[in-house]
């Protein structure tokens, strides 16, 4: 799988751990995130990941900031992007099953690194259920 990842200054350690896990599982990873805790602007990284997903250069995206909200808001401005803010694996499951989310947004200040890894694994290994959910997903875009 091709996966794009981006993070602001709240998530370098999260990104590092997630990228290690993804590469160990044989995924191709494009890294747009910062490796520093120096303040940066999260939209820069959200847009890079969302562009890859929107243009089908990546199968999925992972974005990380302090709350997970701002970076998800920026990513969701892109056509064909459905970024879901997740803080536990059950939310990640439903984001895929019911919403066909293609980017997971992780709140680094409210989850642990092991939780984040578990959410990413769950997100990538859960299929969209389609059916009654497809009609709803079709109504998301403006």
PDB file of C-alpha atoms in Angstrom:
ATOM      1  CA  UNK A   1       0.000   0.000   0.000  1.00  0.00           C
ATOM      2  CA  UNK A   2       1.080   3.582  -0.628  1.00  0.00           C
ATOM      3  CA  UNK A   3       0.593   5.817   2.382  1.00  0.00           C
ATOM      4  CA  UNK A   4       1.296   9.519   2.829  1.00  0.00           C
ATOM      5  CA  UNK A   5       1.922  10.892   6.296  1.00  0.00           C
ATOM      6  CA  UNK A   6       2.195  14.433   7.605  1.00  0.00           C
ATOM      7  CA  UNK A   7       2.490  16.003  11.023  1.00  0.00           C
ATOM      8  CA  UNK A   8       3.140  19.276  12.772  1.00  0.00           C
ATOM      9  CA  UNK A   9       5.384  19.917  15.775  1.00  0.00           C
ATOM     10  CA  UNK A  10       3.081  17.914  18.109  1.00  0.00           C
ATOM     11  CA  UNK A  11       3.677  14.655  16.277  1.00  0.00           C
ATOM     12  CA  UNK A  12       7.278  13.885  15.256  1.00  0.00           C
ATOM     13  CA  UNK A  13       7.638  10.953  17.665  1.00  0.00           C
ATOM     14  CA  UNK A  14       4.238   9.598  16.641  1.00  0.00           C
ATOM     15  CA  UNK A  15       5.154   9.832  12.975  1.00  0.00           C
ATOM     16  CA  UNK A  16       8.488   8.130  13.532  1.00  0.00           C
ATOM     17  CA  UNK A  17       6.867   5.161  15.310  1.00  0.00           C
ATOM     18  CA  UNK A  18       4.063   4.874  12.750  1.00  0.00           C
ATOM     19  CA  UNK A  19       6.447   5.047   9.780  1.00  0.00           C
ATOM     20  CA  UNK A  20       8.640   2.322  11.329  1.00  0.00           C
ATOM     21  CA  UNK A  21       5.597   0.081  11.753  1.00  0.00           C
ATOM     22  CA  UNK A  22       4.353   0.766   8.202  1.00  0.00           C
ATOM     23  CA  UNK A  23       7.714   0.073   6.594  1.00  0.00           C
ATOM     24  CA  UNK A  24       8.123  -3.121   8.641  1.00  0.00           C
ATOM     25  CA  UNK A  25       4.824  -4.285   7.111  1.00  0.00           C
ATOM     26  CA  UNK A  26       6.056  -3.500   3.589  1.00  0.00           C
ATOM     27  CA  UNK A  27       4.106  -0.319   2.914  1.00  0.00           C
ATOM     28  CA  UNK A  28       5.523   2.495   0.785  1.00  0.00           C
ATOM     29  CA  UNK A  29       5.503   5.717   2.824  1.00  0.00           C
ATOM     30  CA  UNK A  30       5.773   9.322   1.670  1.00  0.00           C
ATOM     31  CA  UNK A  31       6.734  11.539   4.587  1.00  0.00           C
ATOM     32  CA  UNK A  32       5.649  15.189   4.527  1.00  0.00           C
ATOM     33  CA  UNK A  33       5.893  15.768   8.253  1.00  0.00           C
ATOM     34  CA  UNK A  34       8.338  17.710  10.316  1.00  0.00           C
ATOM     35  CA  UNK A  35      10.916  15.960  12.478  1.00  0.00           C
ATOM     36  CA  UNK A  36      11.165  18.929  14.812  1.00  0.00           C
ATOM     37  CA  UNK A  37       9.185  20.187  17.799  1.00  0.00           C
ATOM     38  CA  UNK A  38       9.710  23.754  16.547  1.00  0.00           C
ATOM     39  CA  UNK A  39       6.392  25.390  15.715  1.00  0.00           C
ATOM     40  CA  UNK A  40       5.143  24.895  12.135  1.00  0.00           C
ATOM     41  CA  UNK A  41       1.810  25.366  10.365  1.00  0.00           C
ATOM     42  CA  UNK A  42      -0.240  22.154  10.211  1.00  0.00           C
ATOM     43  CA  UNK A  43      -2.124  23.082   6.989  1.00  0.00           C
ATOM     44  CA  UNK A  44       1.116  22.791   5.011  1.00  0.00           C
ATOM     45  CA  UNK A  45       1.329  19.096   5.906  1.00  0.00           C
ATOM     46  CA  UNK A  46      -2.409  18.428   5.653  1.00  0.00           C
ATOM     47  CA  UNK A  47      -2.525  19.768   2.106  1.00  0.00           C
ATOM     48  CA  UNK A  48       0.466  17.689   0.992  1.00  0.00           C
ATOM     49  CA  UNK A  49      -1.082  14.449   2.291  1.00  0.00           C
ATOM     50  CA  UNK A  50      -4.566  15.338   1.020  1.00  0.00           C
ATOM     51  CA  UNK A  51      -3.187  16.113  -2.453  1.00  0.00           C
ATOM     52  CA  UNK A  52      -1.657  12.642  -2.625  1.00  0.00           C
ATOM     53  CA  UNK A  53      -4.910  10.970  -1.569  1.00  0.00           C
ATOM     54  CA  UNK A  54      -7.090  13.162  -3.801  1.00  0.00           C
ATOM     55  CA  UNK A  55      -4.843  12.558  -6.823  1.00  0.00           C
ATOM     56  CA  UNK A  56      -4.574   8.818  -6.059  1.00  0.00           C
ATOM     57  CA  UNK A  57      -0.824   8.969  -5.477  1.00  0.00           C
ATOM     58  CA  UNK A  58      -1.532   7.388  -2.074  1.00  0.00           C
ATOM     59  CA  UNK A  59      -4.080   4.785  -1.040  1.00  0.00           C
ATOM     60  CA  UNK A  60      -4.444   6.324   2.425  1.00  0.00           C
ATOM     61  CA  UNK A  61      -3.187   9.254   4.450  1.00  0.00           C
ATOM     62  CA  UNK A  62      -2.209   9.771   8.059  1.00  0.00           C
ATOM     63  CA  UNK A  63      -2.127  13.235   9.602  1.00  0.00           C
ATOM     64  CA  UNK A  64      -1.091  14.200  13.113  1.00  0.00           C
ATOM     65  CA  UNK A  65      -1.359  17.420  15.107  1.00  0.00           C
ATOM     66  CA  UNK A  66      -2.034  18.338  18.719  1.00  0.00           C
ATOM     67  CA  UNK A  67      -5.827  18.013  18.668  1.00  0.00           C
ATOM     68  CA  UNK A  68      -6.183  16.356  15.265  1.00  0.00           C
ATOM     69  CA  UNK A  69      -8.892  18.896  14.440  1.00  0.00           C
ATOM     70  CA  UNK A  70      -7.119  21.649  12.522  1.00  0.00           C
ATOM     71  CA  UNK A  71      -5.151  19.291  10.342  1.00  0.00           C
ATOM     72  CA  UNK A  72      -8.337  17.313   9.537  1.00  0.00           C
ATOM     73  CA  UNK A  73     -10.215  20.500   8.664  1.00  0.00           C
ATOM     74  CA  UNK A  74      -7.489  21.483   6.208  1.00  0.00           C
ATOM     75  CA  UNK A  75      -7.349  18.016   4.625  1.00  0.00           C
ATOM     76  CA  UNK A  76     -11.121  17.852   4.228  1.00  0.00           C
ATOM     77  CA  UNK A  77     -11.068  20.870   1.911  1.00  0.00           C
ATOM     78  CA  UNK A  78      -9.730  18.588  -0.820  1.00  0.00           C
ATOM     79  CA  UNK A  79     -11.933  16.798  -3.313  1.00  0.00           C
ATOM     80  CA  UNK A  80     -12.295  13.055  -2.674  1.00  0.00           C
ATOM     81  CA  UNK A  81     -10.810  13.354   0.831  1.00  0.00           C
ATOM     82  CA  UNK A  82     -12.618  12.082   3.894  1.00  0.00           C
ATOM     83  CA  UNK A  83     -10.332  12.708   6.865  1.00  0.00           C
ATOM     84  CA  UNK A  84     -11.598  11.285  10.146  1.00  0.00           C
ATOM     85  CA  UNK A  85     -10.481  12.424  13.585  1.00  0.00           C
ATOM     86  CA  UNK A  86      -9.867   9.253  15.613  1.00  0.00           C
ATOM     87  CA  UNK A  87      -8.875   8.880  19.247  1.00  0.00           C
ATOM     88  CA  UNK A  88      -9.481   5.139  19.755  1.00  0.00           C
ATOM     89  CA  UNK A  89      -9.442   2.086  17.512  1.00  0.00           C
ATOM     90  CA  UNK A  90     -13.234   1.724  17.604  1.00  0.00           C
ATOM     91  CA  UNK A  91     -13.611   5.175  16.020  1.00  0.00           C
ATOM     92  CA  UNK A  92     -11.011   4.228  13.399  1.00  0.00           C
ATOM     93  CA  UNK A  93     -13.025   1.095  12.598  1.00  0.00           C
ATOM     94  CA  UNK A  94     -16.266   3.031  12.155  1.00  0.00           C
ATOM     95  CA  UNK A  95     -14.545   5.752  10.124  1.00  0.00           C
ATOM     96  CA  UNK A  96     -13.592   3.107   7.575  1.00  0.00           C
ATOM     97  CA  UNK A  97     -16.680   0.886   7.775  1.00  0.00           C
ATOM     98  CA  UNK A  98     -19.324   3.625   7.697  1.00  0.00           C
ATOM     99  CA  UNK A  99     -17.623   6.710   6.230  1.00  0.00           C
ATOM    100  CA  UNK A 100     -15.064   5.216   3.846  1.00  0.00           C
ATOM    101  CA  UNK A 101     -12.500   7.570   5.389  1.00  0.00           C
ATOM    102  CA  UNK A 102      -9.242   7.670   3.459  1.00  0.00           C
ATOM    103  CA  UNK A 103      -7.203   9.770   5.893  1.00  0.00           C
ATOM    104  CA  UNK A 104      -6.912   9.184   9.624  1.00  0.00           C
ATOM    105  CA  UNK A 105      -6.289  12.236  11.794  1.00  0.00           C
ATOM    106  CA  UNK A 106      -4.577  11.561  15.104  1.00  0.00           C
ATOM    107  CA  UNK A 107      -4.616  13.934  18.116  1.00  0.00           C
ATOM    108  CA  UNK A 108      -1.088  13.557  19.504  1.00  0.00           C
ATOM    109  CA  UNK A 109      -1.851  15.426  22.725  1.00  0.00           C
ATOM    110  CA  UNK A 110      -4.730  13.093  23.577  1.00  0.00           C
ATOM    111  CA  UNK A 111      -3.475   9.650  22.558  1.00  0.00           C
ATOM    112  CA  UNK A 112      -0.388   7.585  23.269  1.00  0.00           C
ATOM    113  CA  UNK A 113       1.980   6.320  20.609  1.00  0.00           C
ATOM    114  CA  UNK A 114       0.835   2.697  21.115  1.00  0.00           C
ATOM    115  CA  UNK A 115      -2.800   3.843  20.720  1.00  0.00           C
ATOM    116  CA  UNK A 116      -1.903   5.717  17.534  1.00  0.00           C
ATOM    117  CA  UNK A 117      -0.179   2.676  16.051  1.00  0.00           C
ATOM    118  CA  UNK A 118      -3.163   0.485  16.944  1.00  0.00           C
ATOM    119  CA  UNK A 119      -5.547   2.986  15.326  1.00  0.00           C
ATOM    120  CA  UNK A 120      -3.495   3.125  12.130  1.00  0.00           C
ATOM    121  CA  UNK A 121      -3.328  -0.671  11.893  1.00  0.00           C
ATOM    122  CA  UNK A 122      -7.086  -0.889  12.469  1.00  0.00           C
ATOM    123  CA  UNK A 123      -7.794   1.874   9.945  1.00  0.00           C
ATOM    124  CA  UNK A 124      -5.697   0.246   7.216  1.00  0.00           C
ATOM    125  CA  UNK A 125      -7.116  -3.230   7.832  1.00  0.00           C
ATOM    126  CA  UNK A 126     -10.810  -2.287   7.906  1.00  0.00           C
ATOM    127  CA  UNK A 127     -12.917  -2.291   4.755  1.00  0.00           C
ATOM    128  CA  UNK A 128     -15.743   0.061   3.860  1.00  0.00           C
ATOM    129  CA  UNK A 129     -19.073  -1.755   4.284  1.00  0.00           C
ATOM    130  CA  UNK A 130     -20.820   0.040   1.415  1.00  0.00           C
ATOM    131  CA  UNK A 131     -24.522  -0.744   1.287  1.00  0.00           C
ATOM    132  CA  UNK A 132     -26.624   1.791   3.165  1.00  0.00           C
ATOM    133  CA  UNK A 133     -23.465   3.752   3.995  1.00  0.00           C
ATOM    134  CA  UNK A 134     -22.596   4.422   0.339  1.00  0.00           C
ATOM    135  CA  UNK A 135     -25.594   6.721  -0.154  1.00  0.00           C
ATOM    136  CA  UNK A 136     -24.505   8.775   2.862  1.00  0.00           C
ATOM    137  CA  UNK A 137     -20.889   8.961   1.745  1.00  0.00           C
ATOM    138  CA  UNK A 138     -22.070  10.130  -1.676  1.00  0.00           C
ATOM    139  CA  UNK A 139     -23.769  13.106   0.012  1.00  0.00           C
ATOM    140  CA  UNK A 140     -20.626  14.344   1.810  1.00  0.00           C
ATOM    141  CA  UNK A 141     -19.102  16.329  -1.075  1.00  0.00           C
ATOM    142  CA  UNK A 142     -20.570  19.710  -1.972  1.00  0.00           C
TER     143      UNK A 142
END
